Amino acid sequence: MRVIGLLIVIAFGSLLRYGVFFFPEWGDPASPASLHVSPHYIEEATAETAVPNLVTAVLADYRGYDTMFETTVIFAAGLACFMLLRVLQRQVPECRLYRHIPTGITLRIEKGGKLPTESGSFERIDANWVPHDLIIKTTARFITPFLQIFALYVIAHGHHSPGGGFQGGVILGAAIIMFAISYDLRRSIQRIGEQATAVLGSAGVLIYAGTGVLCMVLGADFLNYSALAGLMGVDPVMARSHSMLIVEIGVGVAVSAVMVWIYYNLSSAGRHDEGL
Amino acid sequence: MGVELFTDIASQYNYLGVVILMMIGLYAMIAKNNLVKKIIGMNIFQTAIILFYVSTGAKRGATIPIIQHGHNGHGHEVIHAAEYINPLPHVLMLTAIVVSVATLGVALALAIKVYHQYGTLEEDEIRGRLRE
């Protein structure tokens, strides 16, 4: 298998290398990729949409269909992980482990047993024993709010600086996943439950598609944001800019929720009790 | 001929890197026995394609595709397409990166299912179990 694989790889690689000879030089301003529609985007986008960040303008306006269905693909991926892995009947674990935080003693409670009443300083830990990482937990708790604020900044400021719904949504999801890794899965699910991730994921897609449908109701094409100018009380160009922000918020909500949803299902193999 | 070949490679070394990266991913997908390694190979392949698209958007002497001084009044200054790099590949790859993370999640979920069913992630052992 190794030899066949190597032969196929060398054959394909030399074929690609041969084909690449006819490609334009790297950084050639007159390469075919930069001549067709992109000059229009670069020269007219600010006048047509009032968004200086061309990537955001092309992403959310000129190619809004593409982005909408990419968001749908992400939601479908989250749904697929849920369908594949989720175990819905709740099994009672064989034993549960509790750690007494001041002394570090681990308490093992068999099936059916109960924790002693004065149990304020006990914390539940996973069955494969993990040490009490004070530094990691404190650092993660300290960083998480700053990460979330940064994620919101990246979403909200995507019109003027590198950023947007996808990037900010991934940072927001990563902040929650970092919390889940540094503490444990149960504590993260207590804060943002599985239902919340599912509802937020579909809500994000709904915000995006709903903006498009609203444009249709107001008599324009699907996702033609200039139709919303009357509702927002601004001129059609600024209406495009504002609608892009709405759409980016939808994308950010969907992406962050689905990232967390996928993590919950993958890390615990669908049982949602013990995980990474 | 020798000098020409060298200048060709020197002016196109981005494609060379992409091809090498792509072939690493392809080799991992064909030759590796472990399913997770195959998935990682698929991800390296996707990364090569993303790099390829982003490198086609580059223009020599141009800056990032954010119009300078675009926020205080628009349309006053003439914008030349040669001054900003092509935003289109960036848009396409921006969505592709996030979708590749999502598909990676689905692939790992399938790998978990396979592990629960067969108790292994090695391809030859799975084939052996299937034959039993």
Tab-separated table of C-alpha atoms in Angstrom:
chain	number	residue	atom	x	y	z
A	1	MET	CA	0.000	0.000	0.000
A	2	ARG	CA	2.851	2.321	0.892
A	3	VAL	CA	4.601	1.795	-2.462
A	4	ILE	CA	1.386	2.208	-4.456
A	5	GLY	CA	0.558	5.342	-2.461
A	6	LEU	CA	4.019	6.772	-3.017
A	7	LEU	CA	3.799	6.072	-6.754
A	8	ILE	CA	0.380	7.726	-7.040
A	9	VAL	CA	1.580	10.704	-5.031
A	10	ILE	CA	4.728	11.158	-7.145
A	11	ALA	CA	2.710	10.832	-10.376
A	12	PHE	CA	0.094	13.339	-9.276
A	13	GLY	CA	2.703	15.665	-7.808
A	14	SER	CA	4.762	15.824	-10.985
A	15	LEU	CA	1.587	16.308	-13.047
A	16	LEU	CA	0.565	19.232	-10.845
A	17	ARG	CA	4.096	20.637	-10.902
A	18	TYR	CA	4.009	20.455	-14.711
A	19	GLY	CA	0.653	22.207	-14.864
A	20	VAL	CA	1.849	24.940	-12.549
A	21	PHE	CA	4.479	26.019	-15.124
A	22	PHE	CA	1.716	27.695	-17.119
A	23	PHE	CA	0.382	29.603	-14.131
A	24	PRO	CA	1.044	33.330	-13.728
A	25	GLU	CA	3.842	34.468	-11.454
A	26	TRP	CA	3.130	34.864	-7.804
A	27	GLY	CA	1.963	38.406	-7.099
A	28	ASP	CA	1.379	39.291	-10.734
A	29	PRO	CA	-1.189	42.131	-10.732
A	30	ALA	CA	-2.374	41.077	-14.209
A	31	SER	CA	-3.058	37.434	-13.317
A	32	PRO	CA	-6.441	36.207	-14.618
A	33	ALA	CA	-7.818	35.756	-11.108
A	34	SER	CA	-7.489	39.487	-10.455
A	35	LEU	CA	-9.000	40.720	-13.714
A	36	HIS	CA	-12.562	39.436	-13.899
A	37	VAL	CA	-14.854	40.684	-11.110
A	38	SER	CA	-12.429	41.719	-8.404
A	39	PRO	CA	-11.562	45.173	-9.874
A	40	HIS	CA	-15.269	46.004	-9.679
A	41	TYR	CA	-15.387	44.896	-6.049
A	42	ILE	CA	-12.304	46.917	-5.143
A	43	GLU	CA	-13.252	50.105	-6.952
A	44	GLU	CA	-17.013	50.225	-6.395
A	45	ALA	CA	-17.676	48.384	-3.126
A	46	THR	CA	-17.165	51.383	-0.829
A	47	ALA	CA	-19.451	53.540	-2.951
A	48	GLU	CA	-22.099	50.820	-3.266
A	49	THR	CA	-22.110	49.441	0.285
A	50	ALA	CA	-20.256	51.972	2.502
A	51	VAL	CA	-18.069	49.180	3.916
A	52	PRO	CA	-14.293	49.761	3.709
A	53	ASN	CA	-13.425	46.123	4.441
A	54	LEU	CA	-13.881	44.588	1.007
A	55	VAL	CA	-13.820	41.038	2.339
A	56	THR	CA	-16.860	41.757	4.503
A	57	ALA	CA	-18.606	43.556	1.646
A	58	VAL	CA	-18.104	40.691	-0.778
A	59	LEU	CA	-18.860	38.064	1.877
A	60	ALA	CA	-22.133	39.450	3.166
A	61	ASP	CA	-23.487	41.365	0.195
A	62	TYR	CA	-22.189	40.438	-3.261
A	63	ARG	CA	-21.879	36.767	-2.372
A	64	GLY	CA	-24.565	36.590	0.292
A	65	TYR	CA	-26.058	33.362	-1.053
A	66	ASP	CA	-22.730	31.578	-0.736
A	67	THR	CA	-22.257	32.718	2.853
A	68	MET	CA	-25.826	31.857	3.816
A	69	PHE	CA	-25.451	28.303	2.620
A	70	GLU	CA	-22.001	27.982	4.216
A	71	THR	CA	-23.664	28.894	7.507
A	72	THR	CA	-26.296	26.263	6.767
A	73	VAL	CA	-23.529	23.721	6.116
A	74	ILE	CA	-21.986	24.490	9.504
A	75	PHE	CA	-25.351	24.083	11.213
A	76	ALA	CA	-25.903	20.820	9.328
A	77	ALA	CA	-22.468	19.601	10.508
A	78	GLY	CA	-23.445	20.307	14.121
A	79	LEU	CA	-26.724	18.469	13.561
A	80	ALA	CA	-24.861	15.540	11.980
A	81	CYS	CA	-22.549	15.214	15.005
A	82	PHE	CA	-25.616	15.276	17.255
A	83	MET	CA	-27.433	12.616	15.225
A	84	LEU	CA	-24.359	10.372	15.024
A	85	LEU	CA	-23.186	10.497	18.601
A	86	ARG	CA	-25.823	11.643	21.058
A	87	VAL	CA	-26.910	9.009	23.587
A	88	LEU	CA	-30.245	10.199	24.901
A	89	GLN	CA	-31.046	7.764	27.712
A	90	ARG	CA	-29.220	8.789	30.868
A	91	GLN	CA	-27.073	6.029	32.377
A	92	VAL	CA	-26.109	6.190	36.028
A	93	PRO	CA	-22.312	5.863	36.213
A	94	GLU	CA	-20.711	2.954	38.083
A	95	CYS	CA	-19.005	5.265	40.532
A	96	ARG	CA	-18.535	8.976	40.981
A	97	LEU	CA	-15.385	10.657	42.198
A	98	TYR	CA	-15.358	13.704	44.426
A	99	ARG	CA	-12.319	15.677	45.503
A	100	HIS	CA	-12.083	17.444	48.835
A	101	ILE	CA	-10.506	20.692	47.698
A	102	PRO	CA	-8.587	21.768	50.876
A	103	THR	CA	-6.930	18.383	51.469
A	104	GLY	CA	-6.892	16.899	47.975
A	105	ILE	CA	-8.417	13.610	49.178
A	106	THR	CA	-10.489	11.837	46.525
A	107	LEU	CA	-13.782	10.302	47.597
A	108	ARG	CA	-15.167	7.396	45.605
A	109	ILE	CA	-18.903	6.837	45.776
A	110	GLU	CA	-20.331	3.614	44.389
A	111	LYS	CA	-23.607	3.371	42.524
A	112	GLY	CA	-26.510	4.349	44.783
A	113	GLY	CA	-24.296	5.980	47.410
A	114	LYS	CA	-24.799	9.533	48.618
A	115	LEU	CA	-22.375	12.325	49.385
A	116	PRO	CA	-22.129	13.302	53.083
A	117	THR	CA	-24.231	16.327	53.954
A	118	GLU	CA	-21.568	18.908	54.805
A	119	SER	CA	-20.176	18.662	51.280
A	120	GLY	CA	-19.563	22.292	50.406
A	121	SER	CA	-15.879	21.874	49.695
A	122	PHE	CA	-16.222	18.812	47.475
A	123	GLU	CA	-16.073	19.017	43.681
A	124	ARG	CA	-17.013	16.266	41.292
A	125	ILE	CA	-14.175	15.062	39.038
A	126	ASP	CA	-14.063	12.744	36.054
A	127	ALA	CA	-13.629	8.983	36.433
A	128	ASN	CA	-10.177	9.077	34.890
A	129	TRP	CA	-8.576	11.042	37.668
A	130	VAL	CA	-7.362	14.579	36.882
A	131	PRO	CA	-5.193	16.721	39.146
A	132	HIS	CA	-6.472	19.955	40.631
A	133	ASP	CA	-4.905	22.581	38.357
A	134	LEU	CA	-5.218	25.829	40.244
A	135	ILE	CA	-3.061	27.792	37.803
A	136	ILE	CA	-4.855	26.565	34.685
A	137	LYS	CA	-8.312	27.105	36.149
A	138	THR	CA	-7.533	30.589	37.448
A	139	THR	CA	-5.906	31.632	34.181
A	140	ALA	CA	-8.788	30.300	32.114
A	141	ARG	CA	-11.362	32.021	34.317
A	142	PHE	CA	-9.374	35.247	34.012
A	143	ILE	CA	-8.947	35.097	30.240
A	144	THR	CA	-12.458	33.921	29.246
A	145	PRO	CA	-14.281	37.282	29.617
A	146	PHE	CA	-11.551	39.115	27.714
A	147	LEU	CA	-11.729	36.543	24.929
A	148	GLN	CA	-15.484	36.959	24.740
A	149	ILE	CA	-15.226	40.749	24.587
A	150	PHE	CA	-12.586	40.415	21.878
A	151	ALA	CA	-14.879	38.075	19.943
A	152	LEU	CA	-17.722	40.596	20.115
A	153	TYR	CA	-15.317	43.310	18.946
A	154	VAL	CA	-14.221	41.187	16.001
A	155	ILE	CA	-17.862	40.612	15.002
A	156	ALA	CA	-18.960	44.221	15.484
A	157	HIS	CA	-15.903	45.858	13.934
A	158	GLY	CA	-15.740	43.607	10.870
A	159	HIS	CA	-16.743	46.513	8.615
A	160	HIS	CA	-13.590	48.511	9.275
A	161	SER	CA	-10.923	46.018	10.312
A	162	PRO	CA	-10.147	42.366	9.640
A	163	GLY	CA	-12.965	40.419	11.212
A	164	GLY	CA	-16.560	39.407	10.834
A	165	GLY	CA	-19.056	36.798	11.851
A	166	PHE	CA	-17.020	33.685	11.119
A	167	GLN	CA	-13.851	34.832	12.863
A	168	GLY	CA	-15.603	36.325	15.879
A	169	GLY	CA	-17.926	33.343	16.169
A	170	VAL	CA	-15.006	30.943	16.232
A	171	ILE	CA	-13.244	33.008	18.947
A	172	LEU	CA	-16.456	33.088	21.012
A	173	GLY	CA	-16.860	29.335	20.642
A	174	ALA	CA	-13.186	28.789	21.505
A	175	ALA	CA	-13.587	30.808	24.709
A	176	ILE	CA	-16.399	28.523	25.854
A	177	ILE	CA	-14.502	25.407	24.779
A	178	MET	CA	-11.450	26.632	26.720
A	179	PHE	CA	-13.641	26.999	29.798
A	180	ALA	CA	-14.947	23.459	29.265
A	181	ILE	CA	-11.427	22.053	28.911
A	182	SER	CA	-9.915	23.845	31.891
A	183	TYR	CA	-12.824	23.066	34.252
A	184	ASP	CA	-14.948	20.176	33.105
A	185	LEU	CA	-17.718	19.441	30.671
A	186	ARG	CA	-20.515	19.384	33.263
A	187	ARG	CA	-19.791	22.892	34.488
A	188	SER	CA	-19.727	24.215	30.927
A	189	ILE	CA	-23.034	22.477	30.109
A	190	GLN	CA	-24.571	24.025	33.250
A	191	ARG	CA	-23.808	27.456	31.817
A	192	ILE	CA	-24.523	26.888	28.145
A	193	GLY	CA	-26.668	23.828	27.779
A	194	GLU	CA	-27.097	21.604	24.792
A	195	GLN	CA	-30.535	23.012	24.016
A	196	ALA	CA	-29.138	26.544	24.097
A	197	THR	CA	-26.443	25.659	21.555
A	198	ALA	CA	-28.975	23.972	19.269
A	199	VAL	CA	-31.440	26.863	19.509
A	200	LEU	CA	-28.728	29.517	19.029
A	201	GLY	CA	-27.267	27.627	16.075
A	202	SER	CA	-30.590	27.538	14.278
A	203	ALA	CA	-31.383	31.109	15.362
A	204	GLY	CA	-28.215	32.347	13.657
A	205	VAL	CA	-29.193	30.730	10.373
A	206	LEU	CA	-32.728	32.092	10.861
A	207	ILE	CA	-31.417	35.653	11.339
A	208	TYR	CA	-29.506	35.382	8.082
A	209	ALA	CA	-32.306	33.815	6.057
A	210	GLY	CA	-34.892	36.051	7.742
A	211	THR	CA	-33.034	39.163	6.589
A	212	GLY	CA	-33.223	37.802	3.054
A	213	VAL	CA	-36.914	36.994	3.360
A	214	LEU	CA	-37.611	40.452	4.780
A	215	CYS	CA	-36.034	41.955	1.666
A	216	MET	CA	-38.338	39.770	-0.421
A	217	VAL	CA	-41.404	40.854	1.581
A	218	LEU	CA	-40.471	44.476	0.958
A	219	GLY	CA	-40.478	43.861	-2.770
A	220	ALA	CA	-36.798	43.410	-3.660
A	221	ASP	CA	-34.761	40.314	-4.447
A	222	PHE	CA	-33.733	37.828	-1.766
A	223	LEU	CA	-30.833	39.363	0.245
A	224	ASN	CA	-31.012	42.681	-1.642
A	225	TYR	CA	-30.469	44.780	1.469
A	226	SER	CA	-31.244	48.148	-0.114
A	227	ALA	CA	-34.941	47.280	0.317
A	228	LEU	CA	-34.498	47.696	4.089
A	229	ALA	CA	-33.640	51.401	3.735
A	230	GLY	CA	-37.207	52.454	4.583
A	231	LEU	CA	-37.308	50.324	7.734
A	232	MET	CA	-33.959	51.625	8.987
A	233	GLY	CA	-34.539	55.217	7.996
A	234	VAL	CA	-31.266	55.585	6.103
A	235	ASP	CA	-30.303	55.763	2.447
A	236	PRO	CA	-30.002	52.467	0.507
A	237	VAL	CA	-26.189	52.428	0.673
A	238	MET	CA	-26.070	52.695	4.472
A	239	ALA	CA	-28.904	50.145	4.668
A	240	ARG	CA	-26.562	47.654	2.997
A	241	SER	CA	-23.877	48.384	5.592
A	242	HIS	CA	-26.293	47.993	8.520
A	243	SER	CA	-27.872	44.820	7.124
A	244	MET	CA	-24.409	43.323	6.741
A	245	LEU	CA	-23.886	43.810	10.460
A	246	ILE	CA	-27.170	41.987	11.183
A	247	VAL	CA	-26.154	39.151	8.899
A	248	GLU	CA	-22.688	38.946	10.475
A	249	ILE	CA	-24.257	38.732	13.918
A	250	GLY	CA	-26.376	35.839	12.658
A	251	VAL	CA	-23.273	34.101	11.305
A	252	GLY	CA	-21.357	34.701	14.551
A	253	VAL	CA	-24.156	33.307	16.712
A	254	ALA	CA	-24.538	30.237	14.511
A	255	VAL	CA	-20.795	29.512	14.257
A	256	SER	CA	-20.041	29.908	17.968
A	257	ALA	CA	-23.032	27.813	19.051
A	258	VAL	CA	-22.310	25.038	16.571
A	259	MET	CA	-18.598	24.900	17.543
A	260	VAL	CA	-19.595	24.406	21.188
A	261	TRP	CA	-22.266	21.870	20.216
A	262	ILE	CA	-19.792	19.819	18.165
A	263	TYR	CA	-17.291	19.954	21.050
A	264	TYR	CA	-19.862	18.728	23.582
A	265	ASN	CA	-20.768	15.752	21.419
A	266	LEU	CA	-17.222	14.852	20.358
A	267	SER	CA	-15.487	15.172	23.717
A	268	SER	CA	-17.956	12.984	25.624
A	269	ALA	CA	-18.913	10.673	22.711
A	270	GLY	CA	-22.482	11.939	23.004
A	271	ARG	CA	-23.044	11.141	26.701
A	272	HIS	CA	-22.519	14.700	27.993
A	273	ASP	CA	-21.423	13.580	31.447
A	274	GLU	CA	-17.675	13.228	31.428
A	275	GLY	CA	-15.352	14.540	28.805
A	276	LEU	CA	-12.060	16.238	28.268
B	1	MET	CA	17.359	26.309	-19.855
B	2	GLY	CA	18.778	25.779	-16.394
B	3	VAL	CA	18.530	29.453	-15.490
B	4	GLU	CA	15.006	29.671	-16.933
B	5	LEU	CA	13.910	26.696	-14.850
B	6	PHE	CA	15.378	28.293	-11.771
B	7	THR	CA	13.653	31.652	-12.307
B	8	ASP	CA	10.397	29.825	-13.028
B	9	ILE	CA	10.603	27.988	-9.727
B	10	ALA	CA	11.742	31.121	-7.898
B	11	SER	CA	8.786	33.148	-9.152
B	12	GLN	CA	6.312	30.341	-8.511
B	13	TYR	CA	7.521	28.879	-5.243
B	14	ASN	CA	4.094	29.395	-3.697
B	15	TYR	CA	2.682	26.736	-6.039
B	16	LEU	CA	5.602	24.457	-5.222
B	17	GLY	CA	4.776	24.673	-1.513
B	18	VAL	CA	1.105	24.052	-2.218
B	19	VAL	CA	1.861	20.975	-4.319
B	20	ILE	CA	4.188	19.549	-1.661
B	21	LEU	CA	1.634	20.124	1.106
B	22	MET	CA	-1.146	18.650	-1.026
B	23	MET	CA	0.886	15.540	-1.780
B	24	ILE	CA	1.665	15.049	1.927
B	25	GLY	CA	-2.072	15.073	2.592
B	26	LEU	CA	-2.825	12.757	-0.326
B	27	TYR	CA	-0.145	10.296	0.792
B	28	ALA	CA	-1.560	10.261	4.318
B	29	MET	CA	-5.047	9.579	2.953
B	30	ILE	CA	-3.841	6.697	0.750
B	31	ALA	CA	-1.123	5.016	2.764
B	32	LYS	CA	-1.891	5.536	6.441
B	33	ASN	CA	-3.652	2.731	8.231
B	34	ASN	CA	-5.187	4.701	11.088
B	35	LEU	CA	-8.460	6.499	10.382
B	36	VAL	CA	-7.580	9.557	12.472
B	37	LYS	CA	-4.322	9.921	10.523
B	38	LYS	CA	-6.340	9.748	7.313
B	39	ILE	CA	-8.598	12.521	8.603
B	40	ILE	CA	-5.573	14.643	9.482
B	41	GLY	CA	-4.271	13.982	5.947
B	42	MET	CA	-7.572	15.226	4.545
B	43	ASN	CA	-7.201	18.365	6.642
B	44	ILE	CA	-3.651	18.967	5.352
B	45	PHE	CA	-5.024	18.590	1.815
B	46	GLN	CA	-7.699	21.201	2.548
B	47	THR	CA	-5.053	23.522	3.990
B	48	ALA	CA	-3.056	23.222	0.761
B	49	ILE	CA	-6.093	24.257	-1.284
B	50	ILE	CA	-6.754	27.195	1.055
B	51	LEU	CA	-3.120	28.307	0.675
B	52	PHE	CA	-3.416	28.003	-3.093
B	53	TYR	CA	-6.494	30.216	-3.256
B	54	VAL	CA	-5.076	32.834	-0.918
B	55	SER	CA	-1.804	32.972	-2.853
B	56	THR	CA	-3.655	33.589	-6.135
B	57	GLY	CA	-5.124	36.728	-4.584
B	58	ALA	CA	-1.732	38.311	-3.928
B	59	LYS	CA	-0.543	41.315	-5.965
B	60	ARG	CA	2.957	42.713	-5.794
B	61	GLY	CA	3.067	46.116	-4.119
B	62	ALA	CA	-0.576	46.014	-3.012
B	63	THR	CA	-1.993	46.179	0.481
B	64	ILE	CA	-4.745	44.346	2.362
B	65	PRO	CA	-8.266	44.680	0.924
B	66	ILE	CA	-9.495	47.333	3.347
B	67	ILE	CA	-9.978	50.747	1.745
B	68	GLN	CA	-7.826	53.327	3.518
B	69	HIS	CA	-9.679	56.306	4.971
B	70	GLY	CA	-12.860	54.612	3.862
B	71	HIS	CA	-14.828	55.531	6.963
B	72	ASN	CA	-14.861	59.321	6.590
B	73	GLY	CA	-16.896	59.832	3.477
B	74	HIS	CA	-16.710	57.474	0.545
B	75	GLY	CA	-16.169	58.010	-3.143
B	76	HIS	CA	-14.014	61.119	-2.798
B	77	GLU	CA	-10.740	59.525	-3.769
B	78	VAL	CA	-10.295	57.360	-6.820
B	79	ILE	CA	-9.497	53.770	-5.869
B	80	HIS	CA	-7.220	51.776	-8.154
B	81	ALA	CA	-7.672	48.021	-8.268
B	82	ALA	CA	-3.890	47.532	-8.395
B	83	GLU	CA	-3.447	49.053	-4.935
B	84	TYR	CA	-5.451	46.417	-3.073
B	85	ILE	CA	-5.081	42.650	-3.245
B	86	ASN	CA	-7.904	40.553	-4.615
B	87	PRO	CA	-10.566	40.117	-1.876
B	88	LEU	CA	-12.437	37.297	-3.603
B	89	PRO	CA	-10.148	34.340	-2.697
B	90	HIS	CA	-10.083	35.589	0.892
B	91	VAL	CA	-13.888	35.528	1.028
B	92	LEU	CA	-14.104	32.045	-0.421
B	93	MET	CA	-11.434	30.650	1.899
B	94	LEU	CA	-12.813	32.408	4.972
B	95	THR	CA	-15.961	30.339	4.699
B	96	ALA	CA	-13.995	27.257	3.609
B	97	ILE	CA	-11.835	27.309	6.759
B	98	VAL	CA	-14.846	27.269	9.071
B	99	VAL	CA	-16.605	24.646	6.970
B	100	SER	CA	-13.447	22.499	7.050
B	101	VAL	CA	-13.509	22.662	10.861
B	102	ALA	CA	-17.164	21.590	10.799
B	103	THR	CA	-16.488	18.705	8.411
B	104	LEU	CA	-13.531	17.698	10.580
B	105	GLY	CA	-15.997	17.475	13.467
B	106	VAL	CA	-18.308	15.214	11.472
B	107	ALA	CA	-15.362	13.039	10.378
B	108	LEU	CA	-14.202	12.632	13.980
B	109	ALA	CA	-17.770	11.804	15.033
B	110	LEU	CA	-17.830	9.047	12.414
B	111	ALA	CA	-14.456	7.828	13.698
B	112	ILE	CA	-15.885	7.637	17.230
B	113	LYS	CA	-18.818	5.599	15.902
B	114	VAL	CA	-16.444	3.247	14.074
B	115	TYR	CA	-14.396	2.832	17.250
B	116	HIS	CA	-17.506	1.970	19.285
B	117	GLN	CA	-18.599	-0.558	16.657
B	118	TYR	CA	-15.288	-2.313	15.970
B	119	GLY	CA	-13.096	-1.450	18.943
B	120	THR	CA	-10.277	-0.169	16.752
B	121	LEU	CA	-9.362	2.608	14.326
B	122	GLU	CA	-6.808	0.574	12.314
B	123	GLU	CA	-8.134	-0.031	8.844
B	124	ASP	CA	-6.833	-3.591	8.359
B	125	GLU	CA	-8.279	-4.701	11.702
B	126	ILE	CA	-11.664	-3.179	10.792
B	127	ARG	CA	-11.562	-5.072	7.488
B	128	GLY	CA	-10.750	-8.237	9.399
B	129	ARG	CA	-13.760	-7.718	11.691
B	130	LEU	CA	-15.990	-7.106	8.693
B	131	ARG	CA	-14.932	-10.434	7.124
B	132	GLU	CA	-15.722	-12.459	10.262
